[in-house]
Structure formats: structure tokens, C-alpha cells
Amino acid sequence: MAITTCVFDAYGTLFDVAAAARQAAAEPGQDALRDKWPELANHWRLKQLQYTWLRAVADAHADFWDVTQDGLDWALEATGLQGDPALRQRLLDLYWELQAYPEVPAMLKALKDGGMQTAILSNGSPPMLEGAVRSAGIGGVLDDILSVESVGVFKPHARVYDLVCDRFGCERSNVLFVSSNGWDAAGASGYGFVTAWVNRAGEPMDRLPWTPAHVLSDLTSIPELAGV
């Protein structure tokens, strides 16, 4: 069946999750962070994801902003940067203003010009996602921003993916779902979406029962995959 709806994970897919640490490290007075920001960013993202999985299987859901702060606190301690409240606050403030990857605005515009329905489907809470979309200036090329907060469980639970067809009235096979997380793309494949994994880092394929239909290095070719 033809693709009618293109849905994107947010963090790491449309928005560069390393941007907060990278930008903070470039600011005056951040000498301690300057050499450690890549390690901090990696720890922060990994713990953020791990905590969503643990909370999902333990039925202990929390707002993604709480999970993001918990992940940062672990990362700061792991890199020896704990005990600096100003640095912690600066990193959290910057997370609300994450930069979109360079190809994102033109890619989304091409989809909309081609008649596609477009949306974000994310673990992020609505205020976080709205802040990132506003900062990136891409609200005009998105039909909706779907958050797990409406179902109270994190991805890759099927209730999250249900949000897409409930919102757009489409079949699963009409959806092209795009994520930079291999596990997310795999989970969406098992659910029945056509999937694209944006593997920017060239990582190995996750050993899961399902695999994404497409593996890409960036988002440039998404309109072609969608048939526009």
C-alpha cells in the first residue's frame, strides 16, 4: 500500500541530542566540560533511554523531563562533573533548544509539498517537544506532535505506535516511521509500519526479532522513500 503518513522520532532523529553538551562546552568558563562533552553527551543519552525501558517494563512511568534530568545527573557523576549546579542548569536549558539536523527543514517541506501527512511520535513530553519544534522552526511542516504522555508508557510499547493510526485514520502499512534508534525502528517494524533507521553513527544492527526496511545515513532520501 502507498505511504500516506511520515512519522518521525524526535530526539536523535530530527533533533541533535548532543547539541546541548556541545554548545555548553563552547561557552566561556566551561573549561572542565570542554574535553569531556562527547563522553557526557553519550552517557546522558544512553541513560535517558535505559531509564525509559526500565520504567516501561516496571510499569513506573514518569514524565520524560524527569527521566532526562536523571540521565544527566548520572552522566555528570560518571564524568566527574557533578557538584556544579550552574552547569547542570545550563545543560538542561539548552535541551529545550536542541538544533535540528541540517537536512530536516527541507526534507519535511518536500514531504508536505508532496501531499504527505507528517508528525512526530516521541517519548518526549508535549512541552519539551513543542519547545524543540519551535526552536527549530519546523512547526509549519508538521501536522501533529504525538507524545507517549497520552498513553503513559514509553516506546516501543504498541500503545505508543497505536497513536499514529488513531490520529490519522490510516493503515499501519501506510506509515513510514523514521527513527535514529535501531530498537525503535525494529519495534515499529514488528508493529507493522514501514520503517527507516537513520544510522548516523554506522552502528551494527540490533539483534532483535525485527529489522527496519531501510537503513540510511541521514534523512535526505526520506521523500524518495515516501514516494514524493
mmCIF file of C-alpha atoms in Angstrom:
data_model
loop_
_atom_site.group_PDB
_atom_site.id
_atom_site.type_symbol
_atom_site.label_atom_id
_atom_site.label_comp_id
_atom_site.label_asym_id
_atom_site.label_seq_id
_atom_site.Cartn_x
_atom_site.Cartn_y
_atom_site.Cartn_z
ATOM 1 C CA MET A 1 0.000 0.000 0.000
ATOM 2 C CA ALA A 2 1.096 3.572 -0.664
ATOM 3 C CA ILE A 3 2.714 5.674 2.043
ATOM 4 C CA THR A 4 0.416 8.490 3.154
ATOM 5 C CA THR A 5 1.909 9.390 6.521
ATOM 6 C CA CYS A 6 5.520 10.002 7.553
ATOM 7 C CA VAL A 7 6.196 9.886 11.283
ATOM 8 C CA PHE A 8 9.462 10.743 12.972
ATOM 9 C CA ASP A 9 11.048 10.057 16.297
ATOM 10 C CA ALA A 10 12.289 13.371 17.693
ATOM 11 C CA TYR A 11 15.447 13.101 19.760
ATOM 12 C CA GLY A 12 18.423 11.928 17.733
ATOM 13 C CA THR A 13 16.292 11.729 14.593
ATOM 14 C CA LEU A 14 15.117 15.282 13.917
ATOM 15 C CA PHE A 15 16.978 16.942 16.790
ATOM 16 C CA ASP A 16 20.671 16.575 17.625
ATOM 17 C CA VAL A 17 20.749 15.328 21.226
ATOM 18 C CA ALA A 18 24.481 16.081 21.522
ATOM 19 C CA ALA A 19 23.913 19.753 20.734
ATOM 20 C CA ALA A 20 23.268 20.788 24.353
ATOM 21 C CA ALA A 21 26.593 19.461 25.655
ATOM 22 C CA ARG A 22 28.498 20.652 22.573
ATOM 23 C CA GLN A 23 27.107 24.170 22.813
ATOM 24 C CA ALA A 24 27.677 24.422 26.570
ATOM 25 C CA ALA A 25 31.289 23.287 26.138
ATOM 26 C CA ALA A 26 31.920 26.126 23.681
ATOM 27 C CA GLU A 27 30.731 28.795 26.086
ATOM 28 C CA PRO A 28 33.089 30.864 28.258
ATOM 29 C CA GLY A 29 34.002 29.392 31.635
ATOM 30 C CA GLN A 30 33.278 25.768 30.696
ATOM 31 C CA ASP A 31 36.878 24.533 30.695
ATOM 32 C CA ALA A 32 36.010 21.379 32.656
ATOM 33 C CA LEU A 33 33.395 20.401 30.103
ATOM 34 C CA ARG A 34 35.429 21.217 27.004
ATOM 35 C CA ASP A 35 37.259 17.895 26.791
ATOM 36 C CA LYS A 36 34.505 15.785 28.314
ATOM 37 C CA TRP A 37 31.392 16.886 26.454
ATOM 38 C CA PRO A 38 31.310 13.962 23.957
ATOM 39 C CA GLU A 39 31.534 11.449 26.803
ATOM 40 C CA LEU A 40 28.928 13.365 28.801
ATOM 41 C CA ALA A 41 26.563 13.525 25.825
ATOM 42 C CA ASN A 42 26.886 9.790 25.174
ATOM 43 C CA HIS A 43 26.308 8.866 28.814
ATOM 44 C CA TRP A 44 23.360 11.244 29.058
ATOM 45 C CA ARG A 45 21.593 9.829 26.017
ATOM 46 C CA LEU A 46 22.238 6.193 26.931
ATOM 47 C CA LYS A 47 20.953 6.566 30.484
ATOM 48 C CA GLN A 48 17.960 8.554 29.302
ATOM 49 C CA LEU A 49 16.989 5.640 27.036
ATOM 50 C CA GLN A 50 17.789 2.935 29.571
ATOM 51 C CA TYR A 51 15.597 4.610 32.164
ATOM 52 C CA THR A 52 12.648 4.707 29.734
ATOM 53 C CA TRP A 53 12.976 0.958 29.102
ATOM 54 C CA LEU A 54 13.251 0.145 32.806
ATOM 55 C CA ARG A 55 10.278 2.316 33.655
ATOM 56 C CA ALA A 56 8.223 0.753 30.861
ATOM 57 C CA VAL A 57 8.822 -2.842 31.962
ATOM 58 C CA ALA A 58 8.386 -1.934 35.638
ATOM 59 C CA ASP A 59 5.146 -0.017 34.996
ATOM 60 C CA ALA A 60 6.729 3.026 36.640
ATOM 61 C CA HIS A 61 6.094 5.736 34.057
ATOM 62 C CA ALA A 62 7.430 9.247 34.604
ATOM 63 C CA ASP A 63 7.483 12.414 32.544
ATOM 64 C CA PHE A 64 10.343 12.333 30.040
ATOM 65 C CA TRP A 65 11.706 15.539 31.526
ATOM 66 C CA ASP A 66 12.243 13.749 34.843
ATOM 67 C CA VAL A 67 13.968 10.891 33.014
ATOM 68 C CA THR A 68 16.145 13.377 31.128
ATOM 69 C CA GLN A 69 17.261 15.009 34.377
ATOM 70 C CA ASP A 70 18.003 11.633 35.971
ATOM 71 C CA GLY A 71 20.110 10.654 32.962
ATOM 72 C CA LEU A 72 22.042 13.914 33.125
ATOM 73 C CA ASP A 73 22.745 13.532 36.838
ATOM 74 C CA TRP A 74 24.192 10.056 36.218
ATOM 75 C CA ALA A 75 26.274 11.360 33.308
ATOM 76 C CA LEU A 76 27.622 14.289 35.299
ATOM 77 C CA GLU A 77 28.740 11.971 38.083
ATOM 78 C CA ALA A 78 30.226 9.453 35.640
ATOM 79 C CA THR A 79 32.358 12.181 34.062
ATOM 80 C CA GLY A 80 33.355 13.823 37.345
ATOM 81 C CA LEU A 81 31.352 16.975 36.612
ATOM 82 C CA GLN A 82 28.799 16.689 39.412
ATOM 83 C CA GLY A 83 28.576 19.443 42.009
ATOM 84 C CA ASP A 84 28.206 22.338 39.554
ATOM 85 C CA PRO A 85 24.551 23.462 39.715
ATOM 86 C CA ALA A 86 25.108 26.196 37.129
ATOM 87 C CA LEU A 87 26.476 23.714 34.574
ATOM 88 C CA ARG A 88 23.626 21.301 35.227
ATOM 89 C CA GLN A 89 21.050 24.040 34.752
ATOM 90 C CA ARG A 90 22.716 25.315 31.579
ATOM 91 C CA LEU A 91 22.676 21.843 30.022
ATOM 92 C CA LEU A 92 19.017 21.380 30.895
ATOM 93 C CA ASP A 93 18.107 24.806 29.493
ATOM 94 C CA LEU A 94 19.873 24.001 26.220
ATOM 95 C CA TYR A 95 17.965 20.723 25.905
ATOM 96 C CA TRP A 96 14.829 22.762 25.267
ATOM 97 C CA GLU A 97 16.553 24.423 22.303
ATOM 98 C CA LEU A 98 18.158 21.463 20.522
ATOM 99 C CA GLN A 99 19.274 22.112 16.967
ATOM 100 C CA ALA A 100 17.594 20.212 14.142
ATOM 101 C CA TYR A 101 19.895 18.338 11.784
ATOM 102 C CA PRO A 102 20.675 20.459 8.707
ATOM 103 C CA GLU A 103 18.585 18.443 6.240
ATOM 104 C CA VAL A 104 15.428 18.407 8.382
ATOM 105 C CA PRO A 105 13.573 21.584 7.254
ATOM 106 C CA ALA A 106 13.940 20.919 3.509
ATOM 107 C CA MET A 107 13.085 17.231 3.945
ATOM 108 C CA LEU A 108 9.873 17.972 5.842
ATOM 109 C CA LYS A 109 8.889 20.687 3.368
ATOM 110 C CA ALA A 110 9.353 18.247 0.483
ATOM 111 C CA LEU A 111 7.046 15.762 2.211
ATOM 112 C CA LYS A 112 4.351 18.367 2.802
ATOM 113 C CA ASP A 113 4.666 19.718 -0.746
ATOM 114 C CA GLY A 114 4.188 16.133 -1.934
ATOM 115 C CA GLY A 115 0.929 15.755 -0.008
ATOM 116 C CA MET A 116 2.206 13.654 2.903
ATOM 117 C CA GLN A 117 0.847 13.800 6.427
ATOM 118 C CA THR A 118 3.732 14.405 8.835
ATOM 119 C CA ALA A 119 4.108 14.017 12.583
ATOM 120 C CA ILE A 120 6.476 13.449 15.457
ATOM 121 C CA LEU A 121 5.978 10.388 17.682
ATOM 122 C CA SER A 122 8.221 10.705 20.701
ATOM 123 C CA ASN A 123 8.917 9.750 24.291
ATOM 124 C CA GLY A 124 9.214 13.471 24.943
ATOM 125 C CA SER A 125 6.569 15.314 26.919
ATOM 126 C CA PRO A 126 4.405 17.816 24.998
ATOM 127 C CA PRO A 127 6.104 20.933 26.443
ATOM 128 C CA MET A 128 9.580 19.580 25.589
ATOM 129 C CA LEU A 129 8.579 18.687 22.047
ATOM 130 C CA GLU A 130 6.793 21.969 21.445
ATOM 131 C CA GLY A 131 9.877 23.831 22.637
ATOM 132 C CA ALA A 132 12.183 21.898 20.314
ATOM 133 C CA VAL A 133 9.852 22.276 17.324
ATOM 134 C CA ARG A 134 9.500 25.999 17.954
ATOM 135 C CA SER A 135 13.250 26.452 18.353
ATOM 136 C CA ALA A 136 13.910 24.563 15.102
ATOM 137 C CA GLY A 137 11.186 26.470 13.240
ATOM 138 C CA ILE A 138 9.542 23.336 11.802
ATOM 139 C CA GLY A 139 6.035 23.619 13.227
ATOM 140 C CA GLY A 140 4.601 24.690 9.886
ATOM 141 C CA VAL A 141 5.588 21.411 8.199
ATOM 142 C CA LEU A 142 4.201 19.079 10.882
ATOM 143 C CA ASP A 143 0.564 18.047 11.147
ATOM 144 C CA ASP A 144 0.865 16.882 14.737
ATOM 145 C CA ILE A 145 3.205 16.186 17.655
ATOM 146 C CA LEU A 146 2.321 12.894 19.337
ATOM 147 C CA SER A 147 3.684 12.153 22.806
ATOM 148 C CA VAL A 148 3.727 8.971 24.868
ATOM 149 C CA GLU A 149 2.270 11.008 27.728
ATOM 150 C CA SER A 150 -1.196 10.391 26.287
ATOM 151 C CA VAL A 151 -0.824 6.627 26.860
ATOM 152 C CA GLY A 152 1.501 6.593 29.882
ATOM 153 C CA VAL A 153 4.189 4.211 28.633
ATOM 154 C CA PHE A 154 7.413 4.647 26.672
ATOM 155 C CA LYS A 155 8.355 3.208 23.279
ATOM 156 C CA PRO A 156 8.494 0.574 21.958
ATOM 157 C CA HIS A 157 5.167 -0.369 23.566
ATOM 158 C CA ALA A 158 2.473 -0.990 20.951
ATOM 159 C CA ARG A 159 0.144 1.543 22.618
ATOM 160 C CA VAL A 160 2.549 4.265 21.549
ATOM 161 C CA TYR A 161 2.544 3.221 17.896
ATOM 162 C CA ASP A 162 -1.273 2.962 18.062
ATOM 163 C CA LEU A 163 -1.339 6.753 18.382
ATOM 164 C CA VAL A 164 -0.393 7.208 14.727
ATOM 165 C CA CYS A 165 -3.264 5.349 13.061
ATOM 166 C CA ASP A 166 -5.703 6.595 15.695
ATOM 167 C CA ARG A 167 -4.735 10.156 14.807
ATOM 168 C CA PHE A 168 -4.523 9.895 11.018
ATOM 169 C CA GLY A 169 -7.059 7.156 10.277
ATOM 170 C CA CYS A 170 -4.561 5.194 8.200
ATOM 171 C CA GLU A 171 -3.463 1.570 7.995
ATOM 172 C CA ARG A 172 -0.144 0.547 9.516
ATOM 173 C CA SER A 173 1.235 -0.199 6.063
ATOM 174 C CA ASN A 174 0.511 3.424 5.039
ATOM 175 C CA VAL A 175 3.017 4.719 7.591
ATOM 176 C CA LEU A 176 6.705 5.365 7.027
ATOM 177 C CA PHE A 177 8.194 5.529 10.517
ATOM 178 C CA VAL A 178 11.665 7.025 10.853
ATOM 179 C CA SER A 179 13.955 6.738 13.881
ATOM 180 C CA SER A 180 17.642 7.061 14.692
ATOM 181 C CA ASN A 181 17.200 4.379 17.354
ATOM 182 C CA GLY A 182 17.663 0.896 15.952
ATOM 183 C CA TRP A 183 15.484 -0.645 18.662
ATOM 184 C CA ASP A 184 12.696 1.850 17.897
ATOM 185 C CA ALA A 185 12.812 1.167 14.156
ATOM 186 C CA ALA A 186 12.800 -2.558 14.900
ATOM 187 C CA GLY A 187 9.850 -2.274 17.267
ATOM 188 C CA ALA A 188 7.890 -0.240 14.727
ATOM 189 C CA SER A 189 8.691 -2.845 12.054
ATOM 190 C CA GLY A 190 7.260 -5.551 14.279
ATOM 191 C CA TYR A 191 4.188 -3.383 14.786
ATOM 192 C CA GLY A 192 3.602 -3.211 11.030
ATOM 193 C CA PHE A 193 4.956 0.174 9.950
ATOM 194 C CA VAL A 194 7.322 0.582 7.019
ATOM 195 C CA THR A 195 10.470 1.711 8.792
ATOM 196 C CA ALA A 196 13.679 3.590 8.155
ATOM 197 C CA TRP A 197 16.567 3.530 10.600
ATOM 198 C CA VAL A 198 18.731 6.660 10.399
ATOM 199 C CA ASN A 199 22.059 5.145 11.390
ATOM 200 C CA ARG A 200 24.200 8.271 11.523
ATOM 201 C CA ALA A 201 26.939 6.598 13.569
ATOM 202 C CA GLY A 202 27.253 3.446 11.453
ATOM 203 C CA GLU A 203 26.291 1.156 14.331
ATOM 204 C CA PRO A 204 25.650 -2.605 13.983
ATOM 205 C CA MET A 205 22.091 -3.806 13.543
ATOM 206 C CA ASP A 206 20.349 -4.619 16.827
ATOM 207 C CA ARG A 207 19.795 -8.340 17.434
ATOM 208 C CA LEU A 208 16.018 -8.278 17.637
ATOM 209 C CA PRO A 209 13.224 -10.305 16.008
ATOM 210 C CA TRP A 210 12.522 -7.494 13.509
ATOM 211 C CA THR A 211 14.668 -5.290 11.288
ATOM 212 C CA PRO A 212 13.950 -1.943 9.609
ATOM 213 C CA ALA A 213 13.054 -1.939 5.928
ATOM 214 C CA HIS A 214 15.591 0.801 5.164
ATOM 215 C CA VAL A 215 18.898 1.890 6.709
ATOM 216 C CA LEU A 216 20.015 5.449 5.958
ATOM 217 C CA SER A 217 22.933 7.675 6.914
ATOM 218 C CA ASP A 218 20.724 10.791 7.143
ATOM 219 C CA LEU A 219 17.219 11.986 6.342
ATOM 220 C CA THR A 220 17.828 13.354 2.857
ATOM 221 C CA SER A 221 16.249 10.441 0.972
ATOM 222 C CA ILE A 222 13.064 10.194 3.064
ATOM 223 C CA PRO A 223 10.872 11.967 0.473
ATOM 224 C CA GLU A 224 12.032 9.486 -2.182
ATOM 225 C CA LEU A 225 11.255 6.554 0.108
ATOM 226 C CA ALA A 226 7.821 8.022 0.742
ATOM 227 C CA GLY A 227 7.153 8.261 -2.985
ATOM 228 C CA VAL A 228 7.069 12.033 -3.403
#
